[in-house]
Coordinates of C-alpha atoms in Angstrom, one line a residue:
V1 CA 0.0 0.0 0.0
A2 CA 1.5 3.4 -1.0
L3 CA 1.2 5.6 2.0
G4 CA 2.4 8.8 0.2
L5 CA 4.8 11.5 1.1
Y6 CA 6.1 11.7 4.7
F7 CA 8.1 13.9 7.0
P8 CA 11.5 12.7 8.2
R9 CA 11.1 14.5 11.5
K10 CA 8.1 14.5 13.8
E11 CA 8.8 18.1 15.0
Y12 CA 10.9 21.2 14.3
L13 CA 12.1 23.9 16.7
E14 CA 13.1 27.5 16.0
N15 CA 13.6 30.8 17.8
V16 CA 11.9 34.0 16.7
Y17 CA 13.0 37.4 18.0
I18 CA 11.1 40.7 18.2
D19 CA 11.4 43.1 15.2
E20 CA 13.0 40.6 12.8
P21 CA 12.1 41.8 9.3
A22 CA 9.2 40.4 7.2
G23 CA 10.6 37.9 4.7
M24 CA 13.1 36.6 7.2
P25 CA 13.6 32.8 6.5
L26 CA 13.3 30.7 9.6
L27 CA 13.7 27.0 8.7
Y28 CA 13.4 24.5 5.9
I29 CA 11.0 21.6 6.3
H30 CA 11.5 18.6 4.0
A31 CA 9.5 15.7 2.8
L32 CA 10.4 12.3 1.4
K33 CA 8.5 10.4 -1.3
D34 CA 6.7 7.1 -1.3
S35 CA 7.0 6.9 -5.1
Q36 CA 9.3 8.7 -7.5
E37 CA 6.5 10.7 -9.3
E38 CA 5.2 12.4 -6.2
V39 CA 5.7 16.2 -5.8
A40 CA 5.6 17.7 -2.3
H41 CA 3.3 20.6 -1.4
F42 CA 3.5 22.2 2.1
H43 CA 0.7 24.1 3.8
L44 CA 0.4 26.0 7.0
C45 CA -2.9 26.0 8.9
Q46 CA -3.8 29.5 9.9
N47 CA -3.9 29.0 13.6
L48 CA -1.1 29.4 16.2
I49 CA -1.6 27.2 19.2
I50 CA -0.4 29.2 22.2
S51 CA -1.2 26.8 25.0
R52 CA -3.5 23.8 25.1
A53 CA -6.5 26.0 25.8
R54 CA -5.8 28.9 23.4
S55 CA -5.2 29.4 19.7
H56 CA -4.8 32.6 17.8
E57 CA -5.0 33.5 14.1
N58 CA -1.6 33.3 12.5
N59 CA -0.7 36.7 11.0
W60 CA 3.1 36.3 11.1
F61 CA 4.2 33.0 9.5
Q62 CA 4.0 31.6 6.0
I63 CA 5.5 28.6 4.1
R64 CA 6.5 28.4 0.5
E65 CA 4.3 25.7 -0.8
E66 CA 6.8 23.9 -3.0
A67 CA 10.1 24.7 -1.2
G68 CA 9.0 24.1 2.4
L69 CA 10.7 27.3 3.6
L70 CA 9.0 28.7 6.7
Y71 CA 9.4 32.5 6.9
L72 CA 8.1 35.6 8.7
S73 CA 5.4 37.2 6.6
K74 CA 5.1 40.1 9.1
S75 CA 7.5 41.5 11.6
L76 CA 6.6 40.4 15.2
D77 CA 6.6 43.6 17.4
R78 CA 6.4 43.9 21.1
E79 CA 2.7 44.4 21.0
D80 CA 2.3 41.2 19.1
F81 CA 4.5 39.4 21.6
N82 CA 2.5 40.6 24.5
M83 CA -0.7 39.4 22.8
L84 CA 0.8 36.0 22.1
S85 CA 2.4 35.5 25.5
V86 CA 0.5 34.7 28.7
G87 CA 1.6 38.0 30.1
N88 CA 4.2 40.6 29.0
W89 CA 6.5 39.7 31.9
M90 CA 7.4 36.5 30.2
P91 CA 10.8 36.5 28.5
L92 CA 9.7 33.7 26.1
S93 CA 6.5 32.4 24.7
K94 CA 6.1 29.0 23.0
V95 CA 3.7 28.7 20.1
M96 CA 2.9 25.7 17.9
L97 CA 2.1 25.5 14.2
Y98 CA 1.1 22.5 12.1
V99 CA 2.6 22.0 8.7
F100 CA 0.6 19.7 6.3
L101 CA 1.8 17.7 3.4
S102 CA 0.1 16.7 0.2
S103 CA 1.1 15.4 -3.3
H104 CA -1.3 18.0 -4.9
P105 CA -1.6 21.8 -4.4
F106 CA -3.6 22.7 -1.3
Q107 CA -7.1 24.1 -1.6
E108 CA -8.0 27.0 0.7
K109 CA -8.4 26.0 4.4
E110 CA -7.7 22.4 3.7
C111 CA -6.3 21.4 7.1
D112 CA -7.4 17.9 7.7
S113 CA -4.5 16.0 5.9
A114 CA -3.3 13.1 8.0
T115 CA 0.3 13.9 7.1
R116 CA 1.6 16.7 9.3
T117 CA 4.5 17.8 11.4
T118 CA 4.7 20.2 14.3
V119 CA 6.8 23.4 14.5
F120 CA 7.5 24.7 17.9
L121 CA 8.5 28.4 17.8
S122 CA 10.1 30.1 20.9
L123 CA 9.1 33.8 20.7
I124 CA 11.8 35.7 22.5
N125 CA 11.1 39.1 24.1
A126 CA 14.3 40.7 22.8
T127 CA 15.8 41.7 19.5
A128 CA 18.0 39.2 17.7
P129 CA 21.6 39.0 19.1
S130 CA 24.4 40.2 16.9
C131 CA 26.3 37.6 14.9
S132 CA 29.5 38.4 16.8
S133 CA 27.8 37.5 20.2
L134 CA 26.7 34.0 19.0
T135 CA 28.8 30.9 19.8
A136 CA 30.0 28.7 16.9
R137 CA 27.4 26.2 18.1
Q138 CA 24.5 28.7 17.7
L139 CA 25.8 29.9 14.3
C140 CA 26.0 26.3 13.0
F141 CA 23.0 24.4 14.5
T142 CA 19.7 24.9 16.1
E143 CA 18.7 23.4 19.5
M144 CA 17.1 20.5 17.6
D145 CA 18.8 17.1 17.7
L146 CA 19.8 16.1 14.2
S147 CA 17.8 12.9 14.3
F148 CA 15.7 11.6 11.3
H149 CA 13.4 8.7 10.4
I150 CA 13.6 7.3 6.8
K151 CA 11.4 4.5 5.6
E152 CA 13.0 1.5 4.0
N153 CA 12.4 0.7 0.3
K154 CA 11.6 4.3 -0.6
P155 CA 13.1 6.6 -3.3
P156 CA 16.2 8.7 -2.6
G157 CA 15.7 12.4 -1.7
T158 CA 16.7 15.4 0.3
F159 CA 15.7 15.3 3.9
H160 CA 17.7 18.1 5.7
Q161 CA 19.5 21.3 5.1
L162 CA 22.5 22.0 7.4
Q163 CA 22.8 25.7 6.8
L164 CA 20.5 27.8 9.0
P165 CA 18.5 30.1 6.8
S166 CA 18.2 32.9 9.4
V167 CA 22.0 32.9 10.1
H168 CA 22.8 32.9 6.4
H169 CA 20.4 35.8 5.9
L170 CA 21.9 37.9 8.7
C171 CA 25.6 37.1 9.2
H172 CA 27.2 38.2 5.9
N173 CA 30.7 38.8 7.5
L174 CA 31.1 35.1 8.5
S175 CA 32.0 32.1 6.3
I176 CA 30.1 29.0 7.6
S177 CA 30.8 25.6 5.9
Y178 CA 29.8 22.1 6.7
K179 CA 30.9 18.5 6.2
L180 CA 29.1 15.2 6.9
L181 CA 31.5 12.7 8.4
A182 CA 30.6 9.2 7.6
A183 CA 32.1 5.8 7.0
E184 CA 32.8 4.8 3.4
G185 CA 29.8 3.5 1.4
V186 CA 27.1 5.0 3.7
P187 CA 24.0 5.9 1.5
F188 CA 24.0 9.6 2.4
R189 CA 25.5 12.5 0.5
Y190 CA 26.1 16.1 1.5
N191 CA 25.6 18.6 -1.3
E192 CA 28.0 21.5 -0.7
S193 CA 26.3 24.0 -3.1
T194 CA 22.9 23.6 -1.4
T195 CA 24.1 22.5 2.1
S196 CA 21.5 19.8 1.9
V197 CA 21.7 16.1 2.9
E198 CA 20.3 13.4 0.7
V199 CA 19.6 9.8 1.1
T200 CA 21.1 8.3 -2.2
Q201 CA 19.4 4.9 -2.4
H202 CA 16.7 2.7 -1.0
L203 CA 17.4 1.6 2.6
D204 CA 16.8 -1.9 3.9
R205 CA 16.1 -2.1 7.6
E206 CA 16.9 -5.8 7.7
E207 CA 20.4 -4.9 6.6
R208 CA 20.9 -1.9 8.9
E209 CA 18.5 -0.1 11.3
R210 CA 20.5 2.9 12.4
Y211 CA 23.2 5.1 10.9
E212 CA 25.4 7.3 13.2
L213 CA 27.1 10.1 11.3
I214 CA 28.7 13.4 12.4
A215 CA 27.9 16.9 11.1
K216 CA 30.9 19.1 11.3
C217 CA 30.7 22.9 10.9
T218 CA 33.5 25.4 10.5
V219 CA 33.0 29.2 11.2
R220 CA 35.6 31.5 9.8
E221 CA 35.9 35.2 10.6
G222 CA 39.0 36.8 9.2
F223 CA 41.9 34.6 10.1
R224 CA 40.0 32.9 13.0
A225 CA 38.3 29.5 12.6
M226 CA 36.1 27.6 15.0
Q227 CA 34.8 24.1 14.6
V228 CA 31.8 22.3 16.0
E229 CA 30.7 18.7 15.6
V230 CA 27.3 17.2 16.5
P231 CA 25.8 13.7 16.1
F232 CA 23.7 13.2 12.9
L233 CA 21.5 10.1 13.3
V234 CA 19.2 8.3 10.8
N235 CA 16.8 5.6 12.0
V236 CA 15.4 3.3 9.3
L237 CA 11.6 2.6 9.7
D238 CA 10.4 -0.8 9.0
E239 CA 8.0 -2.0 6.2
D240 CA 6.7 -5.6 6.6
D241 CA 8.6 -6.9 3.5
S242 CA 10.5 -10.0 4.7
P243 CA 8.9 -13.4 5.5
P244 CA 9.6 -15.2 8.8
F245 CA 12.1 -18.0 8.5
L246 CA 12.9 -21.2 10.3
P247 CA 16.4 -21.9 11.6
N248 CA 16.4 -25.5 10.2
G249 CA 14.0 -25.1 7.3
T250 CA 11.1 -27.2 8.7
D251 CA 7.7 -25.6 9.7
T252 CA 6.3 -28.6 11.6
A253 CA 7.3 -30.5 14.7
D254 CA 6.3 -34.1 15.7
A255 CA 5.3 -34.8 19.3
V256 CA 5.6 -38.3 20.9
V257 CA 3.3 -38.6 23.9
E258 CA 4.0 -41.1 26.6
F259 CA 1.5 -42.3 29.3
N260 CA 1.2 -40.4 32.6
R261 CA 2.5 -37.1 31.3
K262 CA 1.5 -34.3 33.7
E263 CA -0.5 -31.3 32.6
G264 CA 1.8 -28.6 31.3
T265 CA 4.5 -31.0 30.1
V266 CA 6.2 -29.6 27.0
L267 CA 6.1 -32.3 24.2
S268 CA 7.8 -30.6 21.4
T269 CA 8.9 -27.1 20.3
L270 CA 9.2 -25.1 17.1
T271 CA 11.2 -21.9 16.7
V272 CA 10.4 -19.2 14.1
Y273 CA 12.6 -16.1 13.5
D274 CA 11.4 -12.8 12.0
A275 CA 14.0 -10.2 11.2
D276 CA 11.4 -7.9 9.8
T277 CA 9.4 -6.9 13.0
T278 CA 10.0 -6.5 16.6
P279 CA 7.6 -7.3 19.4
I280 CA 4.9 -4.7 19.7
Y281 CA 2.7 -3.9 22.6
P282 CA 0.0 -4.8 23.7
L283 CA 1.5 -8.3 23.4
E284 CA -1.7 -9.6 21.9
S285 CA -1.0 -7.6 18.7
S286 CA 2.2 -9.5 18.2
R287 CA 0.6 -12.8 19.0
K288 CA -2.2 -12.3 16.4
K289 CA 0.4 -12.0 13.6
Y290 CA 1.4 -15.7 13.9
T291 CA -0.7 -18.7 15.0
G292 CA 0.5 -22.2 15.9
T293 CA -2.0 -25.0 15.0
I294 CA -2.3 -28.6 15.8
I295 CA -3.3 -30.4 12.6
T296 CA -5.8 -33.1 13.5
D297 CA -9.3 -34.5 12.8
D298 CA -9.5 -36.0 16.3
P299 CA -11.6 -33.8 18.7
W300 CA -9.9 -35.5 21.8
I301 CA -6.5 -34.3 20.6
G302 CA -7.9 -30.7 20.1
E303 CA -9.2 -30.8 23.7
T304 CA -6.2 -32.4 25.4
F305 CA -3.3 -30.5 23.8
R306 CA -2.6 -26.9 23.1
V307 CA 0.1 -24.8 21.5
E308 CA 1.6 -22.1 23.6
H309 CA 3.3 -19.1 21.9
I310 CA 6.0 -17.0 23.6
F311 CA 8.2 -14.5 21.8
D312 CA 11.0 -12.1 22.6
E313 CA 13.2 -9.6 20.9
I314 CA 16.6 -10.7 19.6
H315 CA 19.4 -9.1 17.5
F316 CA 20.6 -10.2 14.1
S317 CA 24.0 -9.0 12.9
P318 CA 24.0 -8.7 9.1
N319 CA 27.2 -6.9 7.8
G320 CA 28.3 -6.4 11.4
S321 CA 25.5 -4.0 12.4
Q322 CA 22.8 -4.9 14.9
V323 CA 19.2 -5.3 13.7
R324 CA 16.3 -6.0 16.0
G325 CA 14.0 -8.9 15.2
T326 CA 11.7 -11.4 17.0
R327 CA 12.1 -15.1 18.0
H328 CA 8.8 -16.9 18.3
E329 CA 8.7 -20.2 20.2
Y330 CA 5.8 -22.6 20.0

């Protein structure tokens, strides 16, 4: 089943300062495809959620429908801040926006798409700090962890941009460059001209479930250079695409029953491995996926014997990397 476009992050975080100019770029949101021919369209619902109880019409933020660039459409002044914060004594107010995703252009007020991500904006009751007062860490990376979820068996695509649009927009006297440090042969590429990171091929969760890379940033000002490194993590999401397998190839077990066996005596066992899924909770959900059956026409056998099913999580090690799976025992 094609589930369509999806976001490689569940949420995004960004800071917004008072009196930043209209048109100021804030952050890039990316989407990955389920099939090659899809085109991503982004849409912002016109409500800011200020707290669980309150929402307010969004007059300040817009997104470019085809580029996924969130930007300030109107400068946020102190009066706006006071209105959006619980009280003007607060140094910071958090608001929430939903960004929706579709493979076709959005119609007006279409805000019920199932595919959405959340943007948390910290509105700060101060003007933006000068570039010279920011640390290399602040110039290079936001407070977000660089952690992404990419589905297996899906087309390649861009899923993150390392350069911060707001810093690039404001700090012209600084040179900021990036590198993605990774082992040879890892299916990710950093594009220096766009500062974007792409997945270059289909991923296979049964081969590798997690990639741990490092994003390295160098800030140069005149003859001075500062470097920062942060973890860059990619988790591969599973698709149920691999059949269970039997360690010795046989899917039946014979049982020899002697007289005077006590109730609860184990007569025979059968083990099944599944590299494709891990135990899910509630446990009944995992149990329903597989059933063990006694094949018989004799009702007495059906009443006297039963198959018990227990399972646990195990690790396989294809290509030297650990992949979670399940061992089922009947």
